Amino acid sequence: MPDDPEILAEYYRIRAPAYDDVYARPERQADLLLLRRHVGSLLAGHDVLEIAAGTGYWTERIASTARSVHATDVNAPPLDIAKDRDYPRSNLSFGPADAFAVDEITGSFTACFAGFCWSHLKLADVDRFLHGVVTKLQPRGTVVLVDNRYVPGSSTPISRTDSAGNTYQRRTLTGGGGYEITKNFPSAGELIDAATGHGVEPRLIELEFFWLLTFST
Ligand SMILES: C[S@@+](CC[C@H](N)C(=O)[O-])C[C@H]1O[C@@H](n2cnc3c(N)ncnc32)[C@H](O)[C@@H]1O
């Protein structure tokens, strides 16, 4: 995703077994409940391409309402965890894919979902990412993106800002050492502008800890 893609991929590969701890944080449960409702409702009946699906927290939710889901990630370890979840409707497929090489994914999709992916993009790469997403969808497709808002005292502090305006966090993994990870927190205006550049009818929902951006292609 960023210009240090191997580092980001390695970080999430090592973090995979403990990744879902992030969804257990008590102060975020009310927002997560709302977010899960929105995501399930927005993607109901769609053939969904999920990018950077990770351990499948959202995959499971989307599969409960979508017609089908193809969940992808650049890393195998988180996707292996995603595959072990419960999908009673058997409407899932999985495959490896880089967020910047979605043209290599086969299938026909009416919607795309990416959770907690945007924040790891360099600012200069956001348009390239959105262009790839939009070109994978049938006309009048639906794009749904969710990510973190910066909440002082809850978010990992920003460690530095580079000359292009990208922000970074220092993260430590148990037994895995330290990483500096790109973590951008776009403003509402930046999100709407980006969506308007690639689609129509942008809608932004801002909760305390998360944002959800949806638009049509
Ligand atoms: C913050 S996690 C989000 C996982 C999941 N979407 C969620 O919301 O729970 C970011 C995910 O992006 C994946 N990833 C990192 N670089 C990637 C790339 N270049 N293309 C696709 N996925 C990537 C990681 O393996 C990781 O699973």
Short mmCIF file of C-alpha atoms and ligand atoms in Angstrom, two decimals:
data_model
loop_
_atom_site.label_atom_id
_atom_site.label_comp_id
_atom_site.label_asym_id
_atom_site.label_seq_id
_atom_site.Cartn_x
_atom_site.Cartn_y
_atom_site.Cartn_z
CA MET A 1 0.00 0.00 0.00
CA PRO A 2 2.53 2.70 0.96
CA ASP A 3 6.00 3.03 -0.54
CA ASP A 4 7.21 0.64 2.18
CA PRO A 5 4.71 -2.09 1.25
CA GLU A 6 6.82 -4.99 2.47
CA ILE A 7 7.06 -3.49 5.96
CA LEU A 8 3.31 -2.98 6.20
CA ALA A 9 2.63 -6.47 4.90
CA GLU A 10 5.14 -8.00 7.33
CA TYR A 11 3.63 -6.08 10.23
CA TYR A 12 0.14 -7.45 9.51
CA ARG A 13 1.45 -10.93 8.77
CA ILE A 14 3.04 -11.13 12.22
CA ARG A 15 0.14 -9.39 13.92
CA ALA A 16 -2.52 -11.68 12.37
CA PRO A 17 -3.06 -14.06 15.35
CA ALA A 18 -3.68 -11.10 17.71
CA TYR A 19 -5.28 -8.72 15.22
CA ASP A 20 -8.88 -9.19 16.36
CA ASP A 21 -8.01 -7.81 19.82
CA VAL A 22 -8.54 -4.40 18.24
CA TYR A 23 -12.25 -5.20 17.93
CA ALA A 24 -12.56 -5.99 21.65
CA ARG A 25 -11.73 -2.53 22.94
CA PRO A 26 -14.64 -1.62 25.26
CA GLU A 27 -14.89 2.07 24.34
CA ARG A 28 -15.38 1.20 20.65
CA GLN A 29 -18.23 -1.31 20.97
CA ALA A 30 -21.11 1.14 20.46
CA ASP A 31 -19.52 2.52 17.30
CA LEU A 32 -18.73 -0.96 16.00
CA LEU A 33 -22.34 -1.99 16.43
CA LEU A 34 -23.49 0.98 14.34
CA LEU A 35 -20.79 0.42 11.76
CA ARG A 36 -21.70 -3.26 11.41
CA ARG A 37 -25.34 -2.32 10.82
CA HIS A 38 -24.43 0.22 8.13
CA VAL A 39 -22.00 -2.11 6.35
CA GLY A 40 -24.47 -5.00 6.36
CA SER A 41 -27.26 -2.82 5.06
CA LEU A 42 -25.24 -0.99 2.37
CA LEU A 43 -23.88 -4.23 0.90
CA ALA A 44 -27.06 -6.34 1.12
CA GLY A 45 -27.68 -8.28 -2.09
CA HIS A 46 -24.37 -7.25 -3.69
CA ASP A 47 -21.56 -9.27 -5.19
CA VAL A 48 -18.79 -7.81 -3.07
CA LEU A 49 -15.05 -7.61 -3.68
CA GLU A 50 -13.33 -7.11 -0.34
CA ILE A 51 -9.82 -5.67 -0.45
CA ALA A 52 -7.34 -6.17 2.42
CA ALA A 53 -9.87 -8.37 4.23
CA GLY A 54 -7.42 -9.38 6.97
CA THR A 55 -8.82 -11.82 9.52
CA GLY A 56 -12.36 -11.50 8.18
CA TYR A 57 -14.10 -9.48 10.89
CA TRP A 58 -15.98 -7.53 8.20
CA THR A 59 -16.09 -10.44 5.77
CA GLU A 60 -18.28 -12.38 8.17
CA ARG A 61 -20.63 -9.44 8.59
CA ILE A 62 -20.82 -8.70 4.84
CA ALA A 63 -21.43 -12.35 3.98
CA SER A 64 -24.52 -12.33 6.19
CA THR A 65 -26.31 -9.90 3.84
CA ALA A 66 -24.44 -9.83 0.50
CA ARG A 67 -25.17 -12.21 -2.36
CA SER A 68 -21.51 -13.16 -2.55
CA VAL A 69 -18.15 -12.03 -1.18
CA HIS A 70 -14.69 -12.50 -2.65
CA ALA A 71 -12.29 -11.66 0.17
CA THR A 72 -8.70 -10.80 -0.72
CA ASP A 73 -5.54 -9.80 1.10
CA VAL A 74 -1.87 -9.61 0.22
CA ASN A 75 -1.06 -11.81 3.24
CA ALA A 76 -1.99 -15.49 3.63
CA PRO A 77 -1.92 -15.73 7.50
CA PRO A 78 -4.80 -13.30 8.14
CA LEU A 79 -6.83 -14.78 5.28
CA ASP A 80 -6.37 -18.25 6.79
CA ILE A 81 -8.00 -16.92 9.97
CA ALA A 82 -10.78 -15.37 7.88
CA LYS A 83 -11.43 -18.72 6.20
CA ASP A 84 -12.03 -20.36 9.59
CA ARG A 85 -14.97 -18.12 10.46
CA ASP A 86 -18.57 -19.21 10.24
CA TYR A 87 -20.29 -18.48 6.91
CA PRO A 88 -23.65 -20.24 7.07
CA ARG A 89 -24.69 -19.04 3.59
CA SER A 90 -21.60 -20.50 1.87
CA ASN A 91 -21.35 -17.44 -0.37
CA LEU A 92 -17.59 -16.86 0.10
CA SER A 93 -14.45 -17.19 -1.90
CA PHE A 94 -10.92 -16.14 -0.93
CA GLY A 95 -7.81 -15.23 -2.84
CA PRO A 96 -4.51 -13.36 -2.58
CA ALA A 97 -4.48 -9.85 -4.05
CA ASP A 98 -2.53 -6.64 -3.74
CA ALA A 99 -4.70 -3.58 -3.21
CA PHE A 100 -2.89 -1.96 -6.13
CA ALA A 101 -3.28 -4.89 -8.52
CA VAL A 102 -7.01 -5.49 -8.34
CA ASP A 103 -7.10 -5.80 -12.15
CA GLU A 104 -5.59 -9.27 -11.60
CA ILE A 105 -8.67 -10.42 -9.66
CA THR A 106 -11.20 -12.35 -11.71
CA GLY A 107 -14.93 -12.06 -11.10
CA SER A 108 -17.80 -9.65 -11.57
CA PHE A 109 -18.61 -7.33 -8.69
CA THR A 110 -21.33 -4.82 -7.91
CA ALA A 111 -19.69 -3.48 -4.75
CA CYS A 112 -16.33 -3.10 -3.10
CA PHE A 113 -15.49 -2.95 0.59
CA ALA A 114 -12.18 -2.08 2.22
CA GLY A 115 -11.84 -1.74 5.98
CA PHE A 116 -8.94 0.08 7.60
CA CYS A 117 -7.02 0.20 4.35
CA TRP A 118 -7.27 3.89 3.40
CA SER A 119 -5.41 5.04 6.51
CA HIS A 120 -2.39 2.98 5.44
CA LEU A 121 -2.24 4.55 1.98
CA LYS A 122 0.21 7.30 1.30
CA LEU A 123 -1.70 10.48 0.41
CA ALA A 124 -0.22 10.35 -3.09
CA ASP A 125 -1.61 6.81 -3.60
CA VAL A 126 -5.24 7.38 -2.64
CA ASP A 127 -6.39 8.22 -6.17
CA ARG A 128 -4.58 5.23 -7.66
CA PHE A 129 -6.22 2.97 -5.10
CA LEU A 130 -9.71 4.40 -5.73
CA HIS A 131 -9.25 4.21 -9.49
CA GLY A 132 -8.45 0.49 -9.20
CA VAL A 133 -11.50 -0.09 -7.01
CA VAL A 134 -13.88 1.75 -9.33
CA THR A 135 -12.65 0.01 -12.46
CA LYS A 136 -13.39 -3.41 -10.89
CA LEU A 137 -17.08 -2.65 -10.48
CA GLN A 138 -20.02 -2.90 -12.83
CA PRO A 139 -21.72 0.44 -13.69
CA ARG A 140 -23.61 1.96 -10.75
CA GLY A 141 -21.49 -0.04 -8.34
CA THR A 142 -21.27 0.71 -4.62
CA VAL A 143 -18.04 1.49 -2.77
CA VAL A 144 -17.96 1.23 1.03
CA LEU A 145 -14.85 2.21 2.97
CA VAL A 146 -14.41 2.37 6.73
CA ASP A 147 -11.49 3.48 8.83
CA ASN A 148 -10.31 5.10 12.04
CA ARG A 149 -10.75 8.64 13.23
CA TYR A 150 -7.98 10.00 15.42
CA VAL A 151 -9.12 10.02 19.03
CA PRO A 152 -6.61 11.45 21.53
CA GLY A 153 -6.09 9.04 24.41
CA SER A 154 -7.39 6.08 22.42
CA SER A 155 -5.49 6.19 19.12
CA THR A 156 -1.79 5.39 19.00
CA PRO A 157 -0.08 8.81 18.95
CA ILE A 158 1.29 10.18 15.68
CA SER A 159 5.07 9.77 15.75
CA ARG A 160 5.91 12.04 12.83
CA THR A 161 4.58 13.81 9.75
CA ASP A 162 6.58 13.71 6.52
CA SER A 163 7.04 16.50 3.99
CA ALA A 164 4.09 15.25 1.92
CA GLY A 165 1.78 15.39 4.94
CA ASN A 166 1.64 11.65 5.65
CA THR A 167 1.47 10.75 9.32
CA TYR A 168 3.04 7.73 11.00
CA GLN A 169 2.67 5.63 14.13
CA ARG A 170 5.25 3.54 15.97
CA ARG A 171 3.89 0.12 16.79
CA THR A 172 5.42 -2.78 18.69
CA LEU A 173 4.41 -6.41 18.24
CA THR A 174 4.89 -8.98 20.99
CA GLY A 175 7.97 -10.91 19.94
CA GLY A 176 8.05 -9.10 16.59
CA GLY A 177 9.92 -5.88 17.20
CA GLY A 178 9.02 -2.30 16.32
CA TYR A 179 7.52 -0.87 13.16
CA GLU A 180 6.82 2.61 11.83
CA ILE A 181 3.52 2.41 9.96
CA THR A 182 1.83 4.98 7.71
CA LYS A 183 -1.44 5.95 9.38
CA ASN A 184 -3.31 8.88 7.86
CA PHE A 185 -6.47 10.41 9.28
CA PRO A 186 -8.23 12.22 6.41
CA SER A 187 -10.62 15.07 7.13
CA ALA A 188 -14.27 14.91 6.12
CA GLY A 189 -13.55 17.30 3.25
CA GLU A 190 -10.66 15.18 1.98
CA LEU A 191 -12.82 12.06 2.02
CA ILE A 192 -15.72 13.67 0.17
CA ASP A 193 -13.38 15.27 -2.38
CA ALA A 194 -11.66 11.95 -3.07
CA ALA A 195 -15.01 10.17 -3.50
CA THR A 196 -16.31 12.90 -5.78
CA GLY A 197 -13.25 12.43 -7.98
CA HIS A 198 -14.17 8.79 -8.60
CA GLY A 199 -17.93 8.56 -8.29
CA VAL A 200 -21.22 10.17 -7.39
CA GLU A 201 -23.49 10.51 -4.37
CA PRO A 202 -20.76 10.48 -1.71
CA ARG A 203 -22.00 10.02 1.84
CA LEU A 204 -19.86 10.21 4.94
CA ILE A 205 -20.85 8.91 8.36
CA GLU A 206 -18.59 10.08 11.17
CA LEU A 207 -18.79 8.23 14.47
CA GLU A 208 -16.57 8.91 17.46
CA PHE A 209 -13.90 6.34 16.56
CA PHE A 210 -14.62 5.53 12.92
CA TRP A 211 -15.75 6.95 9.61
CA LEU A 212 -17.68 5.27 6.82
CA LEU A 213 -17.55 6.63 3.29
CA THR A 214 -19.82 5.32 0.57
CA PHE A 215 -20.29 6.40 -3.04
CA SER A 216 -21.63 5.07 -6.32
CA THR A 217 -19.57 4.56 -9.46
C1 LIG B 1 -5.63 -2.82 9.24
S1 LIG B 1 -5.70 -4.41 8.54
C2 LIG B 1 -7.42 -4.45 8.08
C3 LIG B 1 -7.97 -5.84 7.97
C4 LIG B 1 -9.48 -5.88 7.75
N1 LIG B 1 -9.88 -5.17 6.58
C5 LIG B 1 -10.21 -5.32 8.94
O1 LIG B 1 -10.78 -4.22 8.80
O2 LIG B 1 -10.28 -5.96 9.98
C6 LIG B 1 -4.89 -4.14 7.02
C7 LIG B 1 -4.81 -5.35 6.11
O3 LIG B 1 -4.20 -4.97 4.87
C8 LIG B 1 -3.41 -6.03 4.41
N2 LIG B 1 -2.46 -5.47 3.45
C9 LIG B 1 -1.29 -4.85 3.69
N3 LIG B 1 -0.74 -4.45 2.53
C10 LIG B 1 -1.60 -4.82 1.53
C11 LIG B 1 -1.60 -4.68 0.13
N4 LIG B 1 -0.61 -4.09 -0.52
N5 LIG B 1 -2.64 -5.17 -0.57
C12 LIG B 1 -3.66 -5.81 0.07
N6 LIG B 1 -3.72 -5.97 1.40
C13 LIG B 1 -2.69 -5.47 2.13
C14 LIG B 1 -2.80 -6.62 5.64
O4 LIG B 1 -2.37 -7.95 5.45
C15 LIG B 1 -3.96 -6.50 6.63
O5 LIG B 1 -4.73 -7.69 6.64
#
